mmCIF file of C-alpha atoms and ligand atoms in Angstrom:
data_model
loop_
_atom_site.group_PDB
_atom_site.id
_atom_site.type_symbol
_atom_site.label_atom_id
_atom_site.label_comp_id
_atom_site.label_asym_id
_atom_site.label_seq_id
_atom_site.Cartn_x
_atom_site.Cartn_y
_atom_site.Cartn_z
ATOM 1 C CA UNK W 1 93.071 129.922 46.455
ATOM 2 C CA UNK W 2 94.857 129.019 49.651
ATOM 3 C CA UNK W 3 92.978 128.388 52.852
ATOM 4 C CA UNK W 4 93.706 128.611 56.540
ATOM 5 C CA UNK W 5 92.105 126.853 59.490
ATOM 6 C CA UNK W 6 90.375 128.295 62.514
ATOM 7 C CA UNK W 7 89.276 126.685 65.772
ATOM 8 C CA UNK W 8 87.242 128.320 68.489
ATOM 9 C CA UNK W 9 87.260 126.240 71.646
ATOM 10 C CA UNK W 10 84.522 127.098 74.095
ATOM 11 C CA UNK W 11 83.325 125.692 77.390
ATOM 12 C CA UNK W 12 80.397 123.897 75.720
ATOM 13 C CA UNK W 13 81.179 123.846 71.992
ATOM 14 C CA UNK W 14 84.130 123.994 69.643
ATOM 15 C CA UNK W 15 83.781 125.381 66.134
ATOM 16 C CA UNK W 16 86.259 124.363 63.439
ATOM 17 C CA UNK W 17 86.442 126.013 60.038
ATOM 18 C CA UNK W 18 88.499 126.320 56.897
ATOM 19 C CA UNK W 19 88.335 129.585 55.033
ATOM 20 C CA UNK W 20 90.190 132.225 53.084
ATOM 21 C CA UNK W 21 91.681 135.482 54.294
ATOM 22 C CA UNK W 22 88.820 137.469 52.760
ATOM 23 C CA UNK W 23 86.547 135.917 55.396
ATOM 24 C CA UNK W 24 84.829 133.283 53.233
ATOM 25 C CA UNK W 25 84.309 129.986 55.055
ATOM 26 C CA UNK W 26 84.364 126.831 52.907
ATOM 27 C CA UNK W 27 83.954 124.175 55.609
ATOM 28 C CA UNK W 28 82.661 124.445 59.157
ATOM 29 C CA UNK W 29 81.658 122.095 61.938
ATOM 30 C CA UNK W 30 80.464 122.489 65.530
ATOM 31 C CA UNK W 31 81.507 119.828 68.045
ATOM 32 C CA UNK W 32 80.595 119.426 71.700
ATOM 33 C CA UNK W 33 83.458 120.161 74.112
ATOM 34 C CA UNK W 34 83.869 116.980 76.154
ATOM 35 C CA UNK W 35 87.183 115.755 77.571
ATOM 36 C CA UNK W 36 90.343 117.072 75.890
ATOM 37 C CA UNK W 37 91.348 113.815 74.206
ATOM 38 C CA UNK W 38 87.977 113.199 72.570
ATOM 39 C CA UNK W 39 87.523 116.853 71.629
ATOM 40 C CA UNK W 40 91.011 117.272 70.152
ATOM 41 C CA UNK W 41 90.594 114.005 68.198
ATOM 42 C CA UNK W 42 87.353 115.316 66.708
ATOM 43 C CA UNK W 43 89.027 118.614 65.740
ATOM 44 C CA UNK W 44 91.919 116.733 64.116
ATOM 45 C CA UNK W 45 89.469 114.499 62.237
ATOM 46 C CA UNK W 46 87.693 117.597 60.875
ATOM 47 C CA UNK W 47 90.935 119.019 59.457
ATOM 48 C CA UNK W 48 91.828 115.661 57.892
ATOM 49 C CA UNK W 49 88.519 115.702 55.986
ATOM 50 C CA UNK W 50 88.590 119.430 55.143
ATOM 51 C CA UNK W 51 90.641 121.191 52.423
ATOM 52 C CA UNK W 52 94.353 121.151 53.342
ATOM 53 C CA UNK W 53 95.708 124.064 55.392
ATOM 54 C CA UNK W 54 99.183 124.953 56.622
ATOM 55 C CA UNK W 55 98.221 127.383 59.386
ATOM 56 C CA UNK W 56 95.531 126.956 62.042
ATOM 57 C CA UNK W 57 94.485 129.790 64.333
ATOM 58 C CA UNK W 58 93.110 128.696 67.697
ATOM 59 C CA UNK W 59 91.054 130.983 69.915
ATOM 60 C CA UNK W 60 90.814 129.127 73.213
ATOM 61 C CA UNK W 61 88.878 129.554 76.413
ATOM 62 C CA UNK W 62 91.345 130.333 79.145
ATOM 63 C CA UNK W 63 93.337 131.114 80.974
ATOM 64 C CA UNK W 64 95.939 129.891 78.509
ATOM 65 C CA UNK W 65 99.720 129.986 78.257
ATOM 66 C CA UNK W 66 100.643 132.281 75.358
ATOM 67 C CA UNK W 67 104.354 132.589 76.117
ATOM 68 C CA UNK W 68 106.169 131.092 73.144
ATOM 69 C CA UNK W 69 109.227 130.331 75.320
ATOM 70 C CA UNK W 70 107.232 128.401 77.885
ATOM 71 C CA UNK W 71 107.167 124.590 77.936
ATOM 72 C CA UNK W 72 103.413 124.839 78.499
ATOM 73 C CA UNK W 73 102.790 127.190 75.518
ATOM 74 C CA UNK W 74 99.435 126.437 73.919
ATOM 75 C CA UNK W 75 97.956 124.798 77.010
ATOM 76 C CA UNK W 76 94.879 125.708 79.012
ATOM 77 C CA UNK W 77 95.971 126.710 82.518
ATOM 78 C CA UNK W 78 93.930 127.237 85.745
ATOM 79 C CA UNK W 79 90.552 126.384 84.254
ATOM 80 C CA UNK W 80 87.750 125.051 86.423
ATOM 81 C CA UNK W 81 86.648 122.978 83.419
ATOM 82 C CA UNK W 82 87.179 119.328 84.329
ATOM 83 C CA UNK W 83 90.151 117.643 82.675
ATOM 84 C CA UNK W 84 91.289 120.656 80.650
ATOM 85 C CA UNK W 85 94.025 121.936 82.936
ATOM 86 C CA UNK W 86 97.294 121.584 80.968
ATOM 87 C CA UNK W 87 95.486 120.165 77.949
ATOM 88 C CA UNK W 88 98.110 120.578 75.173
ATOM 89 C CA UNK W 89 95.700 122.067 72.637
ATOM 90 C CA UNK W 90 98.180 123.747 70.285
ATOM 91 C CA UNK W 91 100.874 121.084 70.322
ATOM 92 C CA UNK W 92 98.341 118.264 69.761
ATOM 93 C CA UNK W 93 97.110 119.986 66.576
ATOM 94 C CA UNK W 94 100.654 120.848 65.481
ATOM 95 C CA UNK W 95 101.812 117.250 65.848
ATOM 96 C CA UNK W 96 98.801 115.511 64.354
ATOM 97 C CA UNK W 97 98.280 117.851 61.396
ATOM 98 C CA UNK W 98 101.818 119.132 60.728
ATOM 99 C CA UNK W 99 100.605 122.720 60.684
ATOM 100 C CA UNK W 100 101.719 126.028 62.168
ATOM 101 C CA UNK W 101 99.428 126.872 65.081
ATOM 102 C CA UNK W 102 98.733 130.471 66.062
ATOM 103 C CA UNK W 103 97.369 130.309 69.594
ATOM 104 C CA UNK W 104 95.402 133.043 71.351
ATOM 105 C CA UNK W 105 92.578 133.554 73.817
ATOM 106 C CA UNK W 106 89.030 133.322 72.490
ATOM 107 C CA UNK W 107 88.528 137.038 73.146
ATOM 108 C CA UNK W 108 91.853 138.022 71.569
ATOM 109 C CA UNK W 109 90.862 136.097 68.449
ATOM 110 C CA UNK W 110 87.345 137.581 68.430
ATOM 111 C CA UNK W 111 88.857 141.074 68.696
ATOM 112 C CA UNK W 112 91.025 140.354 65.640
ATOM 113 C CA UNK W 113 88.012 139.073 63.695
ATOM 114 C CA UNK W 114 85.983 142.173 64.553
ATOM 115 C CA UNK W 115 88.918 144.396 63.595
ATOM 116 C CA UNK W 116 89.322 142.667 60.235
ATOM 117 C CA UNK W 117 85.686 142.183 59.192
ATOM 118 C CA UNK W 118 83.355 143.553 61.844
ATOM 119 C CA UNK W 119 82.703 146.431 64.229
ATOM 120 C CA UNK W 120 86.386 147.270 64.706
ATOM 121 C CA UNK W 121 87.341 147.995 61.113
ATOM 122 C CA UNK W 122 89.751 150.892 60.743
ATOM 123 C CA UNK W 123 90.471 150.991 64.488
ATOM 124 C CA UNK W 124 94.026 150.388 65.711
ATOM 125 C CA UNK W 125 93.548 150.098 69.471
ATOM 126 C CA UNK W 126 90.492 148.061 70.258
ATOM 127 C CA UNK W 127 89.028 146.291 73.263
ATOM 128 C CA UNK W 128 86.555 143.429 72.890
ATOM 129 C CA UNK W 129 84.679 142.476 76.056
ATOM 130 C CA UNK W 130 82.375 139.508 76.336
ATOM 131 C CA UNK W 131 79.933 139.120 79.219
ATOM 132 C CA UNK W 132 78.635 135.560 79.355
ATOM 133 C CA UNK W 133 79.660 132.487 81.314
ATOM 134 C CA UNK W 134 82.681 134.568 82.290
ATOM 135 C CA UNK W 135 83.906 138.052 81.473
ATOM 136 C CA UNK W 136 86.845 138.265 79.108
ATOM 137 C CA UNK W 137 88.559 141.078 77.279
ATOM 138 C CA UNK W 138 90.769 140.922 74.201
ATOM 139 C CA UNK W 139 92.955 143.989 73.714
ATOM 140 C CA UNK W 140 94.459 144.908 70.393
ATOM 141 C CA UNK W 141 97.090 147.578 70.671
ATOM 142 C CA UNK W 142 97.878 147.985 67.000
ATOM 143 C CA UNK W 143 97.194 144.818 65.048
ATOM 144 C CA UNK W 144 98.177 142.270 67.688
ATOM 145 C CA UNK W 145 96.557 141.070 70.889
ATOM 146 C CA UNK W 146 98.382 142.516 73.871
ATOM 147 C CA UNK W 147 100.272 140.061 76.100
ATOM 148 C CA UNK W 148 102.469 140.803 79.074
ATOM 149 C CA UNK W 149 103.316 138.168 81.679
ATOM 150 C CA UNK W 150 99.971 136.711 80.612
ATOM 151 C CA UNK W 151 97.071 137.791 78.492
ATOM 152 C CA UNK W 152 95.185 140.559 80.320
ATOM 153 C CA UNK W 153 92.408 139.414 82.677
ATOM 154 C CA UNK W 154 90.235 142.509 82.714
ATOM 155 C CA UNK W 155 87.261 140.400 83.808
ATOM 156 C CA UNK W 156 88.909 140.119 87.219
ATOM 157 C CA UNK W 157 89.455 143.820 87.993
ATOM 158 C CA UNK W 158 87.891 145.177 91.154
ATOM 159 C CA UNK W 159 84.793 147.312 90.844
ATOM 160 C CA UNK W 160 82.953 149.176 93.626
ATOM 161 C CA UNK W 161 80.655 146.762 95.442
ATOM 162 C CA UNK W 162 78.067 148.340 97.721
ATOM 163 C CA UNK W 163 77.103 145.365 99.887
ATOM 164 C CA UNK W 164 74.085 147.236 101.273
ATOM 165 C CA UNK W 165 72.612 147.544 97.783
ATOM 166 C CA UNK W 166 73.916 144.168 96.631
ATOM 167 C CA UNK W 167 74.711 141.635 99.380
ATOM 168 C CA UNK W 168 75.614 138.931 96.811
ATOM 169 C CA UNK W 169 79.208 137.951 97.713
ATOM 170 C CA UNK W 170 80.306 137.276 94.131
ATOM 171 C CA UNK W 171 80.905 134.006 92.294
ATOM 172 C CA UNK W 172 84.576 134.121 91.276
ATOM 173 C CA UNK W 173 86.342 131.136 92.862
ATOM 174 C CA UNK W 174 89.572 133.173 92.955
ATOM 175 C CA UNK W 175 88.452 136.693 93.956
ATOM 176 C CA UNK W 176 84.825 136.553 95.063
ATOM 177 C CA UNK W 177 83.432 139.930 94.059
ATOM 178 C CA UNK W 178 85.680 140.894 91.156
ATOM 179 C CA UNK W 179 83.894 142.153 88.021
ATOM 180 C CA UNK W 180 83.318 138.625 86.708
ATOM 181 C CA UNK W 181 82.223 137.433 90.160
ATOM 182 C CA UNK W 182 79.556 140.145 90.270
ATOM 183 C CA UNK W 183 78.430 140.438 86.667
ATOM 184 C CA UNK W 184 78.919 137.237 84.632
ATOM 185 C CA UNK W 185 75.914 135.127 83.645
ATOM 186 C CA UNK W 186 76.307 132.562 86.463
ATOM 187 C CA UNK W 187 76.587 135.442 89.000
ATOM 188 C CA UNK W 188 73.255 136.837 87.758
ATOM 189 C CA UNK W 189 71.645 133.399 87.973
ATOM 190 C CA UNK W 190 72.988 132.827 91.495
ATOM 191 C CA UNK W 191 71.963 136.299 92.737
ATOM 192 C CA UNK W 192 68.437 136.370 91.288
ATOM 193 C CA UNK W 193 67.593 132.666 91.305
ATOM 194 C CA UNK W 194 67.075 132.336 87.561
ATOM 195 C CA UNK W 195 69.133 132.747 84.407
ATOM 196 C CA UNK W 196 69.711 136.198 82.922
ATOM 197 C CA UNK W 197 67.517 135.495 79.889
ATOM 198 C CA UNK W 198 64.518 134.949 82.216
ATOM 199 C CA UNK W 199 64.857 138.329 83.968
ATOM 200 C CA UNK W 200 62.364 140.982 82.768
ATOM 201 C CA UNK W 201 63.836 144.068 81.070
ATOM 202 C CA UNK W 202 62.628 146.210 84.019
ATOM 203 C CA UNK W 203 64.098 143.867 86.665
ATOM 204 C CA UNK W 204 66.321 145.562 89.243
ATOM 205 C CA UNK W 205 69.113 143.266 88.045
ATOM 206 C CA UNK W 206 69.789 145.420 84.989
ATOM 207 C CA UNK W 207 70.720 148.816 86.482
ATOM 208 C CA UNK W 208 73.094 146.964 88.808
ATOM 209 C CA UNK W 209 74.537 144.909 85.959
ATOM 210 C CA UNK W 210 75.051 148.027 83.839
ATOM 211 C CA UNK W 211 76.821 149.775 86.722
ATOM 212 C CA UNK W 212 79.255 146.889 87.230
ATOM 213 C CA UNK W 213 80.070 146.497 83.549
ATOM 214 C CA UNK W 214 80.511 150.267 83.138
ATOM 215 C CA UNK W 215 82.835 150.372 86.157
ATOM 216 C CA UNK W 216 84.992 147.664 84.572
ATOM 217 C CA UNK W 217 84.970 149.522 81.258
ATOM 218 C CA UNK W 218 85.883 152.813 82.933
ATOM 219 C CA UNK W 219 89.014 151.120 84.317
ATOM 220 C CA UNK W 220 89.832 150.074 80.774
ATOM 221 C CA UNK W 221 89.179 153.532 79.311
ATOM 222 C CA UNK W 222 91.320 155.288 81.911
ATOM 223 C CA UNK W 223 94.131 152.723 81.713
ATOM 224 C CA UNK W 224 94.453 152.116 77.989
ATOM 225 C CA UNK W 225 92.208 154.695 76.315
ATOM 226 C CA UNK W 226 91.304 152.356 73.435
ATOM 227 C CA UNK W 227 89.837 153.944 70.302
ATOM 228 C CA UNK W 228 86.752 151.726 70.466
ATOM 229 C CA UNK W 229 85.200 149.082 72.724
ATOM 230 C CA UNK W 230 83.091 146.209 71.414
ATOM 231 C CA UNK W 231 80.788 144.692 74.017
ATOM 232 C CA UNK W 232 79.247 141.278 73.354
ATOM 233 C CA UNK W 233 78.413 137.930 74.946
ATOM 234 C CA UNK W 234 75.184 136.219 75.931
ATOM 235 C CA UNK W 235 74.324 138.556 78.823
ATOM 236 C CA UNK W 236 74.640 141.631 76.559
ATOM 237 C CA UNK W 237 71.741 140.291 74.469
ATOM 238 C CA UNK W 238 69.395 141.564 77.218
ATOM 239 C CA UNK W 239 67.150 144.274 75.727
ATOM 240 C CA UNK W 240 68.273 147.761 76.637
ATOM 241 C CA UNK W 241 71.439 146.715 78.455
ATOM 242 C CA UNK W 242 73.939 148.198 75.986
ATOM 243 C CA UNK W 243 72.372 151.711 76.068
ATOM 244 C CA UNK W 244 72.313 151.514 79.881
ATOM 245 C CA UNK W 245 76.014 150.630 79.984
ATOM 246 C CA UNK W 246 76.753 153.539 77.618
ATOM 247 C CA UNK W 247 74.980 155.993 79.946
ATOM 248 C CA UNK W 248 76.754 154.639 83.024
ATOM 249 C CA UNK W 249 80.149 154.721 81.320
ATOM 250 C CA UNK W 250 79.602 158.262 80.114
ATOM 251 C CA UNK W 251 78.773 159.282 83.693
ATOM 252 C CA UNK W 252 81.899 157.597 85.032
ATOM 253 C CA UNK W 253 84.203 159.183 82.428
ATOM 254 C CA UNK W 254 82.491 162.450 83.388
ATOM 255 C CA UNK W 255 83.988 164.443 80.554
ATOM 256 C CA UNK W 256 87.492 163.996 81.916
ATOM 257 C CA UNK W 257 88.903 162.544 78.671
ATOM 258 C CA UNK W 258 88.385 164.941 75.772
ATOM 259 C CA UNK W 259 88.221 163.065 72.482
ATOM 260 C CA UNK W 260 85.971 163.094 69.430
ATOM 261 C CA UNK W 261 85.785 159.300 69.895
ATOM 262 C CA UNK W 262 83.791 159.919 73.090
ATOM 263 C CA UNK W 263 81.035 161.929 71.403
ATOM 264 C CA UNK W 264 77.932 162.320 73.599
ATOM 265 C CA UNK W 265 75.953 159.100 73.917
ATOM 266 C CA UNK W 266 79.034 156.911 73.211
ATOM 267 C CA UNK W 267 77.131 155.279 70.349
ATOM 268 C CA UNK W 268 80.194 155.135 68.119
ATOM 269 C CA UNK W 269 82.522 154.271 70.996
ATOM 270 C CA UNK W 270 80.840 151.396 72.822
ATOM 271 C CA UNK W 271 79.323 149.128 70.191
ATOM 272 C CA UNK W 272 77.871 145.650 69.710
ATOM 273 C CA UNK W 273 79.872 143.026 67.799
ATOM 274 C CA UNK W 274 79.064 142.760 64.091
ATOM 275 C CA UNK W 275 80.043 139.147 63.383
ATOM 276 C CA UNK W 276 77.362 137.456 65.494
ATOM 277 C CA UNK W 277 77.688 133.741 66.109
ATOM 278 C CA UNK W 278 80.618 133.443 63.723
ATOM 279 C CA UNK W 279 82.788 135.947 65.630
ATOM 280 C CA UNK W 280 84.807 133.295 67.429
ATOM 281 C CA UNK W 281 85.669 131.128 64.484
ATOM 282 C CA UNK W 282 86.191 134.085 62.122
ATOM 283 C CA UNK W 283 88.526 135.465 64.779
ATOM 284 C CA UNK W 284 90.472 132.214 64.716
ATOM 285 C CA UNK W 285 90.714 132.469 60.923
ATOM 286 C CA UNK W 286 91.861 136.106 61.239
ATOM 287 C CA UNK W 287 94.497 134.897 63.674
ATOM 288 C CA UNK W 288 95.773 132.352 61.161
ATOM 289 C CA UNK W 289 95.782 135.022 58.430
ATOM 290 C CA UNK W 290 97.718 137.431 60.640
ATOM 291 C CA UNK W 291 100.089 134.472 60.960
ATOM 292 C CA UNK W 292 102.467 136.491 63.070
ATOM 293 C CA UNK W 293 105.160 134.868 65.119
ATOM 294 C CA UNK W 294 103.828 136.024 68.472
ATOM 295 C CA UNK W 295 101.964 132.817 69.138
ATOM 296 C CA UNK W 296 104.323 130.269 67.636
ATOM 297 C CA UNK W 297 107.013 128.665 69.781
ATOM 298 C CA UNK W 298 110.420 130.014 68.949
ATOM 299 C CA UNK W 299 113.879 129.061 70.055
ATOM 300 C CA UNK W 300 115.085 130.923 73.111
ATOM 301 C CA UNK W 301 116.987 134.039 72.044
HETATM 302 ZN ZN1 LIG T 1 87.952 136.943 89.634
#
């Protein structure tokens, strides 16, 4: 059996794995994300110990450069994470391990994993949104993550912000009260003075949170009309939040789009991820299995 590699790089942890394209993992390790040099060395050391692979999929926290013609392909771009700006993640692995690297955002990879083995099976156009430290969306239009001049940054769309109801100015260092600035985990902690997981299920935080997330999702539904949306991330673990977001989204769509996919209640349309904690690294393995050329540097045409 031949294996492929997968790496999920996150703000706090990186997960490396070797597995097969039926989703079986044969080796896996979780490493703390420190500075790029130390972290990349630890990832390389894992693959030197693990069964040999020729392709490694990397799902990286972003923003990242995914343009195969760019000299900074495979690098982390305008990240606030200390030391990681222009960290040459893909090329470091390519050089040290002599492998093909398929490079994607963490959410793009997670969307691929869910499409292959999880809650997105059988669905061609799929959006995967995570609400946690940040808000990210991976969009699969067909079987590939969508890229334009960049990967999409749906977390930074504008949503209505009633400053009388919610005077919190937003936490995004770039846009203030964009969706992420209003609704990511750190925004909740800053607004309410304690982390999301310590807020009671009947706290006033949750109707507001559901309204913001649903407003962001409505933009996505009206723009791209994906066949299904998977909604995950640490904040979405809050009891009752997913059903609240479904109700808000249904109200915002207001029956305007007629599709069997949007059956009343949206229970088949807006769903939780199915791969749990392994979503990121399985996504990276799915990326390697897809092995398509879209993330590999190519000669200029
Ligand atoms: Zn923003």
